[in-house]
């Protein structure tokens, strides 16, 4: 029930449904709280931990997925190739981890303890990954391990963590929806915040009705998520995505914007039966057992929570970020 309500509200924000504007007075109250909080951190009345090494925050100011994690993996690998020792910090959404605790992510970690996105990143990068609700604590841990560059996966509004560079990621098809702050719209901070970002990355082609808004952004960088191989959930084999061209498949996605995943499969020539789940959903094996023998395709983020299941015919799709400008 809660998931269905969240989906309804999110869709209303991004299709600019008129009835959401009834909540605008609450958005004004939210604006007051957000503005005061930011001012307290900016004036250092509230404590800010400034690391001794550069910190790059990859985040957004909207609710919902925008493709941040693939960009984090791209940056971590690119800087490692340049000779840096990058580390990644994450909140670990969905993990059972208390404030004041920092956990390192390794190959034996579970998504229940560190979160699904850190587990996904563990498979994509070689550097250390630290998870904590207090991101500054994770930054300190990576500093102590000798990292000379730290990348925060999300955390744009976590102002207790000092930062040197901010990279905001927007979903090209949705951008910022109706442009209102929560709860009337999807914005976590006022849209004027975009003037303070060092880089703005737009994931995917912009919707034609929204493309005029992009003129407000100072030289946005285009990003596309390029599909790679399909990998069997049990690790037994890999095959190219076009091997299933013109086949009907079940597609499973528990990410911020499942439609982006489903549409990508359709552009690759697959006929898709959609199975969206809430972001960070904790799967049970029966959630992805469907009648018949059609292949099941999911994201890598979903796969890290399902690899212990005995599910033949299940695959996850690798994707990699491709940018119009090299950010590293």
Coordinates of C-alpha atoms in Angstrom, one line a residue:
X1 CA 0.0 0.0 0.0
X2 CA 2.8 2.4 1.0
X3 CA 4.7 1.6 -2.2
X4 CA 1.6 2.2 -4.4
X5 CA 1.0 5.5 -2.7
X6 CA 4.6 6.6 -3.2
X7 CA 4.4 5.6 -6.9
X8 CA 1.2 7.6 -7.4
X9 CA 2.7 10.7 -5.7
X10 CA 6.0 10.5 -7.7
X11 CA 4.1 10.2 -11.0
X12 CA 1.9 13.2 -10.1
X13 CA 5.1 15.3 -9.5
X14 CA 6.6 14.4 -12.8
X15 CA 3.5 14.8 -14.9
X16 CA 2.8 18.1 -13.1
X17 CA -0.6 17.1 -11.9
X18 CA -2.6 20.2 -10.8
X19 CA -3.8 18.7 -7.5
X20 CA -0.3 18.5 -6.1
X21 CA -0.2 22.3 -6.0
X22 CA -2.7 22.1 -3.1
X23 CA 0.3 21.2 -1.0
X24 CA 2.2 24.3 -1.9
X25 CA 1.8 25.9 1.6
X26 CA 3.5 22.9 3.1
X27 CA 6.3 23.4 0.5
X28 CA 6.8 26.9 1.8
X29 CA 7.3 25.5 5.3
X30 CA 9.7 22.9 4.0
X31 CA 11.6 25.7 2.2
X32 CA 12.0 27.6 5.5
X33 CA 13.4 24.5 7.2
X34 CA 15.8 23.7 4.4
X35 CA 17.0 27.3 4.1
X36 CA 17.6 27.6 7.8
X37 CA 19.5 24.3 8.0
X38 CA 21.7 25.2 5.0
X39 CA 22.5 28.6 6.6
X40 CA 23.4 27.0 9.9
X41 CA 25.9 24.8 8.1
X42 CA 27.2 27.5 5.8
X43 CA 27.9 29.8 8.9
X44 CA 29.6 26.8 10.7
X45 CA 27.1 27.1 13.6
X46 CA 26.5 23.4 12.9
X47 CA 29.7 21.4 12.6
X48 CA 31.2 20.5 9.2
X49 CA 34.0 18.0 8.8
X50 CA 36.4 19.2 6.1
X51 CA 38.6 16.3 5.0
X52 CA 42.3 16.8 4.3
X53 CA 41.8 15.3 0.8
X54 CA 39.4 16.4 -2.0
X55 CA 35.8 15.2 -1.6
X56 CA 33.5 15.0 -4.6
X57 CA 29.8 14.6 -4.0
X58 CA 27.7 13.0 -6.7
X59 CA 24.0 13.6 -5.9
X60 CA 20.9 15.4 -6.8
X61 CA 18.2 17.7 -5.5
X62 CA 15.2 15.5 -6.5
X63 CA 13.5 12.5 -5.1
X64 CA 13.9 9.4 -7.2
X65 CA 16.7 7.7 -9.1
X66 CA 18.8 9.6 -11.6
X67 CA 21.7 7.3 -12.3
X68 CA 24.2 8.5 -9.7
X69 CA 25.9 5.2 -8.9
X70 CA 27.1 4.4 -12.4
X71 CA 28.6 7.8 -12.5
X72 CA 30.3 7.2 -9.1
X73 CA 31.8 3.9 -10.5
X74 CA 32.9 5.8 -13.7
X75 CA 34.7 8.5 -11.6
X76 CA 36.3 6.0 -9.2
X77 CA 37.8 3.9 -12.0
X78 CA 38.8 6.9 -14.0
X79 CA 40.7 8.5 -11.1
X80 CA 42.3 5.2 -10.2
X81 CA 43.6 4.9 -13.8
X82 CA 45.1 8.4 -13.3
X83 CA 47.1 7.2 -10.3
X84 CA 44.8 8.3 -7.5
X85 CA 43.7 6.2 -4.5
X86 CA 40.0 6.9 -4.5
X87 CA 37.5 5.7 -1.9
X88 CA 33.7 5.9 -1.9
X89 CA 31.4 6.8 0.9
X90 CA 27.7 5.9 1.0
X91 CA 24.7 6.2 3.3
X92 CA 23.8 2.5 2.8
X93 CA 20.1 3.0 2.3
X94 CA 18.1 -0.1 3.4
X95 CA 20.9 -1.4 5.6
X96 CA 20.5 -2.1 9.3
X97 CA 23.3 0.2 10.5
X98 CA 23.0 2.7 13.4
X99 CA 24.2 6.3 13.5
X100 CA 27.8 6.4 14.7
X101 CA 28.7 3.1 13.0
X102 CA 30.9 2.8 9.9
X103 CA 31.2 -0.4 8.0
X104 CA 33.6 -1.3 5.2
X105 CA 32.2 -3.1 2.2
X106 CA 33.9 -6.3 1.0
X107 CA 32.9 -9.2 -1.1
X108 CA 31.5 -11.1 1.9
X109 CA 29.2 -8.2 2.9
X110 CA 25.5 -8.4 2.6
X111 CA 23.0 -5.8 1.3
X112 CA 21.2 -6.1 4.7
X113 CA 24.3 -4.8 6.5
X114 CA 25.7 -2.3 4.0
X115 CA 23.0 -1.5 1.5
X116 CA 22.3 -2.6 -2.1
X117 CA 24.1 0.3 -3.8
X118 CA 27.4 -0.2 -1.9
X119 CA 27.3 -3.9 -2.7
X120 CA 26.7 -3.1 -6.4
X121 CA 29.6 -0.6 -6.4
X122 CA 31.9 -3.3 -4.7
X123 CA 31.5 -5.3 -7.9
X124 CA 32.3 -2.3 -10.1
X125 CA 35.4 -0.7 -8.5
X126 CA 38.5 -1.8 -6.7
X127 CA 38.9 0.9 -4.1
X128 CA 37.6 0.9 -0.5
X129 CA 33.9 1.7 0.2
X130 CA 32.8 2.9 3.6
X131 CA 29.2 3.1 4.7
X132 CA 27.7 5.1 7.5
X133 CA 24.6 7.2 8.2
X134 CA 27.1 9.8 9.3
X135 CA 29.0 10.3 6.1
X136 CA 31.7 12.4 7.7
X137 CA 32.6 9.3 9.8
X138 CA 33.0 7.3 6.6
X139 CA 35.2 10.1 5.1
X140 CA 37.5 9.9 8.2
X141 CA 37.8 6.1 7.9
X142 CA 38.8 6.4 4.2
X143 CA 41.3 9.1 5.1
X144 CA 42.9 6.9 7.7
X145 CA 43.3 4.1 5.0
X146 CA 45.3 6.4 2.8
X147 CA 42.7 7.4 0.2
X148 CA 43.8 10.7 -1.4
X149 CA 40.4 11.3 -3.1
X150 CA 36.9 10.6 -1.8
X151 CA 33.7 10.3 -3.8
X152 CA 30.4 10.4 -2.0
X153 CA 27.6 8.4 -3.6
X154 CA 24.7 10.8 -2.8
X155 CA 24.8 13.0 0.2
X156 CA 24.2 16.4 -1.5
X157 CA 22.1 17.5 1.4
X158 CA 24.4 16.0 4.0
X159 CA 26.1 19.3 4.8
X160 CA 28.0 18.0 7.9
X161 CA 30.3 16.4 5.2
X162 CA 32.5 19.1 3.7
X163 CA 33.0 18.9 -0.1
X164 CA 35.2 20.4 -2.7
X165 CA 33.2 19.6 -5.8
X166 CA 29.5 19.0 -6.3
X167 CA 28.2 17.1 -9.3
X168 CA 24.4 17.1 -9.7
X169 CA 22.7 14.4 -11.7
X170 CA 19.3 14.8 -13.3
X171 CA 17.1 12.3 -15.2
X172 CA 16.8 13.8 -18.6
X173 CA 13.2 12.6 -19.1
X174 CA 12.0 14.0 -15.8
X175 CA 14.4 16.7 -14.7
X176 CA 12.8 18.4 -11.7
X177 CA 9.1 17.6 -12.5
X178 CA 6.8 20.5 -11.5
X179 CA 9.6 22.4 -10.0
X180 CA 8.1 22.5 -6.5
X181 CA 9.7 21.5 -3.2
X182 CA 8.5 18.6 -1.2
X183 CA 5.7 17.7 -0.6
X184 CA 4.1 19.5 -3.6
X185 CA 7.0 18.5 -5.9
X186 CA 10.1 16.3 -6.0
X187 CA 12.7 18.9 -5.1
X188 CA 14.7 18.5 -1.9
X189 CA 16.2 22.0 -2.3
X190 CA 15.1 25.1 -4.2
X191 CA 15.8 25.0 -8.0
X192 CA 18.0 28.0 -7.5
X193 CA 20.5 25.6 -6.0
X194 CA 21.6 24.5 -9.5
X195 CA 23.7 27.7 -9.8
X196 CA 26.0 26.5 -7.0
X197 CA 26.9 23.1 -8.6
X198 CA 30.3 22.7 -10.2
X199 CA 29.0 20.3 -12.8
X200 CA 25.5 19.2 -13.9
X201 CA 25.0 15.9 -15.6
X202 CA 21.8 15.0 -17.5
X203 CA 21.2 11.3 -17.8
X204 CA 19.5 10.5 -21.1
X205 CA 17.9 12.6 -23.7
X206 CA 15.7 15.4 -22.3
X207 CA 12.0 15.3 -22.8
X208 CA 11.1 17.8 -25.6
X209 CA 8.6 19.6 -23.3
X210 CA 11.4 20.1 -20.7
X211 CA 14.3 20.8 -23.0
X212 CA 13.8 24.6 -22.8
X213 CA 14.6 24.3 -19.1
X214 CA 18.1 23.0 -19.9
X215 CA 18.9 26.5 -21.3
X216 CA 19.0 27.6 -17.6
X217 CA 21.9 25.2 -16.9
X218 CA 25.4 26.3 -17.6
X219 CA 26.8 23.7 -20.0
X220 CA 25.2 20.5 -18.8
X221 CA 27.1 17.3 -19.4
X222 CA 25.2 14.5 -21.2
X223 CA 25.4 11.0 -19.8
X224 CA 24.1 7.8 -21.3
X225 CA 24.0 4.4 -19.6
X226 CA 25.4 1.9 -22.1
X227 CA 24.1 -1.7 -21.8
X228 CA 26.8 -4.3 -21.5
X229 CA 26.5 -8.1 -21.0
X230 CA 23.7 -10.1 -19.5
X231 CA 25.0 -12.2 -16.6
X232 CA 23.3 -15.2 -15.2
X233 CA 22.3 -14.6 -11.6
X234 CA 24.2 -17.8 -10.6
X235 CA 27.4 -16.6 -12.3
X236 CA 27.4 -19.5 -14.8
X237 CA 27.5 -17.6 -18.0
X238 CA 27.2 -14.2 -19.8
X239 CA 25.8 -13.3 -23.2
X240 CA 25.1 -10.1 -25.2
X241 CA 21.8 -8.4 -24.8
X242 CA 21.0 -8.8 -28.4
X243 CA 20.9 -12.6 -27.9
X244 CA 17.4 -12.0 -26.5
X245 CA 16.3 -9.6 -29.3
X246 CA 12.7 -10.0 -30.2
X247 CA 12.2 -12.3 -27.2
X248 CA 9.6 -11.6 -24.5
X249 CA 11.1 -11.2 -21.1
X250 CA 10.1 -10.4 -17.5
X251 CA 11.9 -7.3 -16.4
X252 CA 12.4 -6.6 -12.7
X253 CA 13.6 -3.3 -11.3
X254 CA 13.6 -1.9 -7.8
X255 CA 15.3 1.4 -8.5
X256 CA 14.3 5.0 -8.3
X257 CA 13.0 5.1 -11.8
X258 CA 12.2 1.6 -13.1
X259 CA 10.7 2.9 -16.3
X260 CA 14.2 4.0 -17.5
X261 CA 15.4 0.3 -17.2
X262 CA 12.3 -1.1 -19.0
X263 CA 12.5 1.4 -21.8
X264 CA 16.2 0.6 -22.3
X265 CA 15.4 -3.0 -22.8
X266 CA 12.7 -2.2 -25.3
X267 CA 15.0 0.0 -27.3
X268 CA 17.3 -3.0 -27.5
X269 CA 14.5 -4.9 -29.2
X270 CA 13.1 -6.9 -26.3
X271 CA 9.4 -7.3 -25.6
X272 CA 9.1 -6.4 -21.9
X273 CA 6.6 -7.5 -19.2
X274 CA 7.2 -4.9 -16.5
X275 CA 7.6 -5.7 -12.8
X276 CA 8.5 -2.5 -10.9
X277 CA 9.3 -2.6 -7.2
X278 CA 10.0 0.2 -4.7
X279 CA 13.6 1.5 -4.6
X280 CA 15.8 -0.6 -2.2
X281 CA 13.2 -3.3 -2.1
X282 CA 14.1 -6.4 -0.1
X283 CA 13.2 -9.3 -2.4
X284 CA 11.9 -12.7 -1.6
X285 CA 12.5 -15.5 -4.1
X286 CA 8.7 -15.7 -4.8
X287 CA 8.7 -12.0 -5.9
X288 CA 10.5 -13.0 -9.0
X289 CA 9.2 -16.4 -9.8
X290 CA 6.8 -16.1 -12.7
X291 CA 4.7 -18.6 -14.5
X292 CA 6.2 -20.0 -17.7
X293 CA 9.8 -20.2 -18.7
X294 CA 10.4 -16.7 -20.0
X295 CA 13.8 -15.1 -19.1
X296 CA 13.9 -12.7 -16.2
X297 CA 16.2 -9.6 -16.5
X298 CA 17.0 -7.3 -13.6
X299 CA 19.5 -4.6 -12.7
X300 CA 22.7 -5.3 -11.0
X301 CA 21.4 -3.4 -8.0
X302 CA 18.5 -5.9 -7.8
X303 CA 20.9 -8.8 -8.4
X304 CA 23.0 -8.3 -5.3
X305 CA 19.9 -9.0 -3.2
X306 CA 18.8 -12.0 -5.2
X307 CA 22.0 -14.0 -5.9
X308 CA 21.4 -16.4 -3.0
X309 CA 18.1 -17.5 -4.6
X310 CA 17.9 -20.6 -6.7
X311 CA 16.4 -18.9 -9.8
X312 CA 17.4 -20.4 -13.1
X313 CA 16.7 -18.2 -16.1
X314 CA 17.4 -15.0 -14.3
X315 CA 19.9 -12.5 -15.6
X316 CA 21.2 -9.0 -14.6
X317 CA 22.3 -6.4 -17.1
X318 CA 25.6 -4.5 -16.8
X319 CA 25.5 -0.8 -17.7
X320 CA 28.3 1.7 -17.8
X321 CA 28.2 5.5 -17.8
X322 CA 29.3 7.3 -21.0
X323 CA 29.8 11.1 -20.8
X324 CA 30.0 13.8 -23.4
X325 CA 32.9 15.3 -21.4
X326 CA 35.6 13.5 -19.5
X327 CA 35.1 14.5 -15.8
X328 CA 38.2 12.9 -14.5

